[in-house]
mmCIF file with all atom_site columns, C-alpha atoms in Angstrom:
data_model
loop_
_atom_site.group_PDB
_atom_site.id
_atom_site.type_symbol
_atom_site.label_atom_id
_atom_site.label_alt_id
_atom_site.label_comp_id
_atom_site.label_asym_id
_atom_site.label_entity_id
_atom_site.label_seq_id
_atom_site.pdbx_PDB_ins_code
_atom_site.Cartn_x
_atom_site.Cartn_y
_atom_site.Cartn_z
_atom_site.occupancy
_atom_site.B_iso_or_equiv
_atom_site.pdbx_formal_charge
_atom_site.auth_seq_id
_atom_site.auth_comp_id
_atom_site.auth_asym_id
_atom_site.auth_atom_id
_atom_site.pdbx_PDB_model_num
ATOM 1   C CA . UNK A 1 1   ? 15.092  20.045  19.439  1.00 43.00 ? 1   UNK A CA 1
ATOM 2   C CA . UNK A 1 2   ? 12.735  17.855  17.172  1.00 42.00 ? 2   UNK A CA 1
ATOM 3   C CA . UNK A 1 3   ? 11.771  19.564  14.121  1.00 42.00 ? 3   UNK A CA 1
ATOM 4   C CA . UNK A 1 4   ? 7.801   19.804  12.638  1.00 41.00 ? 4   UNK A CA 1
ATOM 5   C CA . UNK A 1 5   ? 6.252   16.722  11.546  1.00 46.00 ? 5   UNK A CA 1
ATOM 6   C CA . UNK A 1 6   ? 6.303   17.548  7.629   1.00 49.00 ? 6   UNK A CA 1
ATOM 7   C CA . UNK A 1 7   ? 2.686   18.199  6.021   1.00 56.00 ? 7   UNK A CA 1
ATOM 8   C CA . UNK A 1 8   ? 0.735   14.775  4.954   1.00 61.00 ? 8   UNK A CA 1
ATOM 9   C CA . UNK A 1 9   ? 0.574   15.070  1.101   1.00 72.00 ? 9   UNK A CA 1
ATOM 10  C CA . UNK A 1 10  ? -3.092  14.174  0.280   1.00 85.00 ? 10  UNK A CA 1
ATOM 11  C CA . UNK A 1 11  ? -4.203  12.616  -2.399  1.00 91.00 ? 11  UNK A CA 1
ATOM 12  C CA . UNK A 1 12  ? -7.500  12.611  -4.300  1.00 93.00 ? 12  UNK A CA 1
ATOM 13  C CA . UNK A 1 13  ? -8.743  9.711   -5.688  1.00 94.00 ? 13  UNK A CA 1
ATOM 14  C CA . UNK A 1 14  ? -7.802  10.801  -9.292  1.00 95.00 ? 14  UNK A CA 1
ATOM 15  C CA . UNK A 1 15  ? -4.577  11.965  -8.980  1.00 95.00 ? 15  UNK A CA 1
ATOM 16  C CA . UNK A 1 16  ? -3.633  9.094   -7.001  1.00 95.00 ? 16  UNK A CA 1
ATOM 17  C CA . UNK A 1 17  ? -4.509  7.200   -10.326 1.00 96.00 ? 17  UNK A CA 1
ATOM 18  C CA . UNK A 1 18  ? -2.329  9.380   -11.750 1.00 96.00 ? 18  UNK A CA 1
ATOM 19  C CA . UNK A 1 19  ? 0.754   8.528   -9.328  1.00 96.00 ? 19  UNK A CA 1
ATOM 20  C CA . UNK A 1 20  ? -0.024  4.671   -9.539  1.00 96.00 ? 20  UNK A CA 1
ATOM 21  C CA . UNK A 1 21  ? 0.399   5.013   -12.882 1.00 97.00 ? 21  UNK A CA 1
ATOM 22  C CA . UNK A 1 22  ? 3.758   7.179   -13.132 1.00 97.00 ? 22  UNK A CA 1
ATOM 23  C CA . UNK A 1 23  ? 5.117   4.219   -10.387 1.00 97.00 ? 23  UNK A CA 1
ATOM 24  C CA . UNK A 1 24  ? 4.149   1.453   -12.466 1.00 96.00 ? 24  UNK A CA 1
ATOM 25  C CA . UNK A 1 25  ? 5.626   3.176   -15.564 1.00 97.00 ? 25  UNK A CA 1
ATOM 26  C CA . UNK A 1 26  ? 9.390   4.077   -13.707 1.00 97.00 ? 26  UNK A CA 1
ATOM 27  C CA . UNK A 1 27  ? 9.440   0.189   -13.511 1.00 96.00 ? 27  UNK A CA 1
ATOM 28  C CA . UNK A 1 28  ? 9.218   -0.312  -16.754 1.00 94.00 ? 28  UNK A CA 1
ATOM 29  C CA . UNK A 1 29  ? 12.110  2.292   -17.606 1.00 96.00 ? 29  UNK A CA 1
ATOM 30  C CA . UNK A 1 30  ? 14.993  0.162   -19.428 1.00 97.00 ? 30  UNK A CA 1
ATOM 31  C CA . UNK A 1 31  ? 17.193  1.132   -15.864 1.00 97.00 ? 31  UNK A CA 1
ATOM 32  C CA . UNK A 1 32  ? 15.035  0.499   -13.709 1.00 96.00 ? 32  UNK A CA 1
ATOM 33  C CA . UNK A 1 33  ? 13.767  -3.040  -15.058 1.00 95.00 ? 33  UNK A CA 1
ATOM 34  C CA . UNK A 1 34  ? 17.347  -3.742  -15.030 1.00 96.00 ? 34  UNK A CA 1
ATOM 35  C CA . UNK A 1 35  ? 18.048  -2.519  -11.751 1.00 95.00 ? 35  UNK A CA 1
ATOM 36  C CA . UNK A 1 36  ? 14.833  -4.750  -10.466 1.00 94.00 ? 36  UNK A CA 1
ATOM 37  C CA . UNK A 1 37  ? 16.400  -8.292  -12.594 1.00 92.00 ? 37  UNK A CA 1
ATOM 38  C CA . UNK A 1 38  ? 19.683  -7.629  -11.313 1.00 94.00 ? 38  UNK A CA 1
ATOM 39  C CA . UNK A 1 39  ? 18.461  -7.865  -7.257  1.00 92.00 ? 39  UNK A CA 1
ATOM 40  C CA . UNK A 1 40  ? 15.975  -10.557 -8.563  1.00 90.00 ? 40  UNK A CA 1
ATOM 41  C CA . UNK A 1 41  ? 18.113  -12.451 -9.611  1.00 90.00 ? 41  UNK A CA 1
ATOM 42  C CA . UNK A 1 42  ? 20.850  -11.810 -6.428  1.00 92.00 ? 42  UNK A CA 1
ATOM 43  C CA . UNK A 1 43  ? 18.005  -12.889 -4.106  1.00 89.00 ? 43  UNK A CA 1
ATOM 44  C CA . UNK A 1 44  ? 17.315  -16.427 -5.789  1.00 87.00 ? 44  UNK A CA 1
ATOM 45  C CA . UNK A 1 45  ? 13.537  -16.166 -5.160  1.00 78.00 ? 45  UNK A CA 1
ATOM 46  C CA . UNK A 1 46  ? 14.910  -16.714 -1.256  1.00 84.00 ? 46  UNK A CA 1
ATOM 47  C CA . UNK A 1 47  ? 12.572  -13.990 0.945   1.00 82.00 ? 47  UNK A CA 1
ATOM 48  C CA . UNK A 1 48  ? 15.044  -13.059 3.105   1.00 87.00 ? 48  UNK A CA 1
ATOM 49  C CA . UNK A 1 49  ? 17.124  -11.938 0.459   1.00 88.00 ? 49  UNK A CA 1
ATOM 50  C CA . UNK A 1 50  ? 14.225  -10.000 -1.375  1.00 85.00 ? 50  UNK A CA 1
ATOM 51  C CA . UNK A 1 51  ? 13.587  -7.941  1.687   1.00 85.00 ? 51  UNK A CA 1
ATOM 52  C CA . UNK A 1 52  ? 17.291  -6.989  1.706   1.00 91.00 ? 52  UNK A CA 1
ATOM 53  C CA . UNK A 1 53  ? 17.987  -6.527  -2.367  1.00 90.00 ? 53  UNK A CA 1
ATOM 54  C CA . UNK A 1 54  ? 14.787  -6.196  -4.049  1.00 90.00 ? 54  UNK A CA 1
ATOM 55  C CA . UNK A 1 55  ? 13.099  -3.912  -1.722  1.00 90.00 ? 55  UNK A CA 1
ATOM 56  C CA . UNK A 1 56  ? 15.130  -1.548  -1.175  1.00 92.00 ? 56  UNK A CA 1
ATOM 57  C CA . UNK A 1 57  ? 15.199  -1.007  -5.319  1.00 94.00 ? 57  UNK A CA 1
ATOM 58  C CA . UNK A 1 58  ? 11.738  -0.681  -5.867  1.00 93.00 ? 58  UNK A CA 1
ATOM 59  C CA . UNK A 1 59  ? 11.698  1.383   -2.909  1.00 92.00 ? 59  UNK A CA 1
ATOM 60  C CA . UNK A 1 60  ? 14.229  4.113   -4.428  1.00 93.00 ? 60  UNK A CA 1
ATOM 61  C CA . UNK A 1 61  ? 12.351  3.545   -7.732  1.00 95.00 ? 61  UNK A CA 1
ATOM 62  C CA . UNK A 1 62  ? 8.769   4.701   -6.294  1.00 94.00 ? 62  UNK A CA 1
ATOM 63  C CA . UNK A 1 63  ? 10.739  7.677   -4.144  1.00 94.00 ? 63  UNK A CA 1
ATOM 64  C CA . UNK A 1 64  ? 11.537  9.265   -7.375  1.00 94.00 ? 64  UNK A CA 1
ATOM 65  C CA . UNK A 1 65  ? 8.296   9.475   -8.525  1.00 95.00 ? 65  UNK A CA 1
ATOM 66  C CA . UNK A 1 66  ? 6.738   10.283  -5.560  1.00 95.00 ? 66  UNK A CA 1
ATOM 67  C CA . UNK A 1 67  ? 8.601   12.989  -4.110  1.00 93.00 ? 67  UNK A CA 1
ATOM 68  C CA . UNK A 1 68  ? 7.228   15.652  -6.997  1.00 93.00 ? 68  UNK A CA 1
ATOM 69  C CA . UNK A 1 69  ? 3.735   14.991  -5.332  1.00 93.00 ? 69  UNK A CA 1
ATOM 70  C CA . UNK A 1 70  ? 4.996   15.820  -1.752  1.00 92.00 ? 70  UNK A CA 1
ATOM 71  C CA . UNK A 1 71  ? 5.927   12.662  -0.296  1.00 92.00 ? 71  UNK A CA 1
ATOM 72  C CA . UNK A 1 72  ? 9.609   12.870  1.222   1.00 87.00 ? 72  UNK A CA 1
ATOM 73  C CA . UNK A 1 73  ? 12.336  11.063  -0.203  1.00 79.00 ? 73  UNK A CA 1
ATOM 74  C CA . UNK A 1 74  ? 12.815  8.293   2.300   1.00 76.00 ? 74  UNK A CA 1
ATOM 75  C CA . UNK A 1 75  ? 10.811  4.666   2.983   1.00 77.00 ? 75  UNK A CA 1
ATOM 76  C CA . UNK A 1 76  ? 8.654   6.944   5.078   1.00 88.00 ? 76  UNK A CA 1
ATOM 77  C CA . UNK A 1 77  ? 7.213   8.648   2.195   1.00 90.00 ? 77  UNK A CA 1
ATOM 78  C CA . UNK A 1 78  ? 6.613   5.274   0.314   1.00 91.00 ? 78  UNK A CA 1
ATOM 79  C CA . UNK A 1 79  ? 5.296   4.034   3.302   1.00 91.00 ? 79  UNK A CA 1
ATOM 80  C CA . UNK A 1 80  ? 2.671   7.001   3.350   1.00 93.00 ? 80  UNK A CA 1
ATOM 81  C CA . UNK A 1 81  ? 1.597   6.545   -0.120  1.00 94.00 ? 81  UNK A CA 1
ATOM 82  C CA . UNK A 1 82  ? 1.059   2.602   0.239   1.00 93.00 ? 82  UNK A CA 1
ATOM 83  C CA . UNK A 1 83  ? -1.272  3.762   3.221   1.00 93.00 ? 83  UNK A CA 1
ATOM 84  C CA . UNK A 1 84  ? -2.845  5.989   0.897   1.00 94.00 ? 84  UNK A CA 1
ATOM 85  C CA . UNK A 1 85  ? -3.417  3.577   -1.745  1.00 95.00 ? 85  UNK A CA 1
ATOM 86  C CA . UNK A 1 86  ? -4.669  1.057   0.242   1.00 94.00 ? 86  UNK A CA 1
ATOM 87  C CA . UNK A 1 87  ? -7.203  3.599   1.580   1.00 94.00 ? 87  UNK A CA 1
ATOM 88  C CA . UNK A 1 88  ? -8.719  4.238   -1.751  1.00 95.00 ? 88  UNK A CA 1
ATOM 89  C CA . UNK A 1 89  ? -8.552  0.468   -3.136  1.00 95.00 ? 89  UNK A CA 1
ATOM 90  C CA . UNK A 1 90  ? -12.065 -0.049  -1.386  1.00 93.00 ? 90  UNK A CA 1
ATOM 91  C CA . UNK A 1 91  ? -13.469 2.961   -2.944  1.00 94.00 ? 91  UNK A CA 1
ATOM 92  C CA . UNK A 1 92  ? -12.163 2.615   -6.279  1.00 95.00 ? 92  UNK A CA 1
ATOM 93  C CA . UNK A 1 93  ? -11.398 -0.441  -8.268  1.00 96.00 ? 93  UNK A CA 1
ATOM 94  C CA . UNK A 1 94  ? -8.798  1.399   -10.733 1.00 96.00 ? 94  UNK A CA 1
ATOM 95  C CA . UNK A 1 95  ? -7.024  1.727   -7.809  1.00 96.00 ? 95  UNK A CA 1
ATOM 96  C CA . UNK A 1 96  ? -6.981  -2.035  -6.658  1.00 96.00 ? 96  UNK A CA 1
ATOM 97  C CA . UNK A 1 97  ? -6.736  -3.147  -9.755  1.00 96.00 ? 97  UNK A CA 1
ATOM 98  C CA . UNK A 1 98  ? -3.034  -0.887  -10.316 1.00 95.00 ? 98  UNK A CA 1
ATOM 99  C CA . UNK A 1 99  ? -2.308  -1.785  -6.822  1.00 94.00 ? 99  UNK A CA 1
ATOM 100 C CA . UNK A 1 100 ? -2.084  -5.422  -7.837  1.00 93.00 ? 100 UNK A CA 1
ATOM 101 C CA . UNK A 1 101 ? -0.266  -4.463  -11.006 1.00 93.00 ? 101 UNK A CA 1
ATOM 102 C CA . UNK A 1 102 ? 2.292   -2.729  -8.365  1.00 92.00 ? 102 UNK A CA 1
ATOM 103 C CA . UNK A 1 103 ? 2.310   -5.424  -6.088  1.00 90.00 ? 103 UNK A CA 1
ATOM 104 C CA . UNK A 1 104 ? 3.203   -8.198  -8.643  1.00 88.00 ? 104 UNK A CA 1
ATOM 105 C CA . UNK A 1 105 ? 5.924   -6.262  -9.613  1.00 85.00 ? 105 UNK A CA 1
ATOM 106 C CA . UNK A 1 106 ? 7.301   -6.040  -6.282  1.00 81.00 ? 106 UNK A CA 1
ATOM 107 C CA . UNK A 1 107 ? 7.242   -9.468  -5.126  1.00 74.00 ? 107 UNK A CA 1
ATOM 108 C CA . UNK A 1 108 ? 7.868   -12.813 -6.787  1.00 63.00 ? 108 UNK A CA 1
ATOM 109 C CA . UNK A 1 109 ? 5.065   -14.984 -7.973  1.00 61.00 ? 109 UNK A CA 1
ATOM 110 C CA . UNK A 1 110 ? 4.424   -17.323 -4.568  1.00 57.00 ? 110 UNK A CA 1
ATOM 111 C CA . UNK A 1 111 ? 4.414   -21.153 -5.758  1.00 56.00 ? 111 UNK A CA 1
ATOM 112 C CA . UNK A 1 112 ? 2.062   -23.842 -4.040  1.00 53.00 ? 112 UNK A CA 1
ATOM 113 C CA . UNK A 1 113 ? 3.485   -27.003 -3.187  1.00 52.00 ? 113 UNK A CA 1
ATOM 114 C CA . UNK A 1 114 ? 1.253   -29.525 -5.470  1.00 53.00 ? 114 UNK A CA 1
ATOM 115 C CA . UNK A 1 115 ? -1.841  -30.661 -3.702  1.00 56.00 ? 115 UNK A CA 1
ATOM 116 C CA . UNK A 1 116 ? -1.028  -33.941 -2.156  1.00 54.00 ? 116 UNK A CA 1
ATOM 117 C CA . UNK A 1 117 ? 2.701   -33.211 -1.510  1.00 50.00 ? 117 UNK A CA 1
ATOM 118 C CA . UNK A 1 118 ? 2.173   -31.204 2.154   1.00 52.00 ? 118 UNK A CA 1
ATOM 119 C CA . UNK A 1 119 ? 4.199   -31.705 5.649   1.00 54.00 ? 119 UNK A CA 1
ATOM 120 C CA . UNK A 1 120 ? 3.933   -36.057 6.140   1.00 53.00 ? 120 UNK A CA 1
ATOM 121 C CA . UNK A 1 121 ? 1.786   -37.355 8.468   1.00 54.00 ? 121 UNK A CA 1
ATOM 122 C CA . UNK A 1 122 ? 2.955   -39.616 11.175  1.00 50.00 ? 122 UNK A CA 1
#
């Protein structure tokens, strides 16, 4: 027998301020920065490998500081809250601007091949 879908936690717009910045903060926690360079540096700036090591980190990182605000304690919850964010990045530019600040701490910078230096043509 399934169980009840649990209750959406809703956000408003300034408390999710206030969760964007508790995330961004738990990254910066001695642990967790070391947590996040260790499975940088494991993945070798290789995608495939941040998908597996670094993403599941950041992932446990934001669970802890979003399950006190009703979100559950799985990538579901994170997933919920990304959803949510992205929701109120058009309405409030706080938001986007934090989001960014999230993102960039999430993935690696992405380099462009020099202009000039694309696939050959034949």
């Amino acid at each position: 027998m399934a169980s009840a879908p649990a209750q959406q936690p809703t956000l408003t717009v300034e408390q999710a301020r206030v969760v964007l910045t508790e995330v961004i903060q738990a990254f910066s926690v001695p642990e967790n920065a070391a947590r996040m360079e260790e499975a940088r540096e494991s993945a070798c700036n290789d995608m495939g490998k941040m998908l597996q090591l670094v993403l599941p980190v950041a992932t446990q990182i934001q669970q802890e500081v979003i399950k006190a605000y009703g979100f559950n304690n799985e990538g579901e919850g994170v997933l919920k809250f990304a959803r949510l964010v992205k929701m109120y990045e058009t309405q409030d530019p706080e938001i986007a601007a934090m989001s960014l600040k999230l993102k960039s701490l999430l993935l690696p910078p992405l380099s462009t091949p020099p202009i000039g230096s694309g696939i050959p043509t034949s």
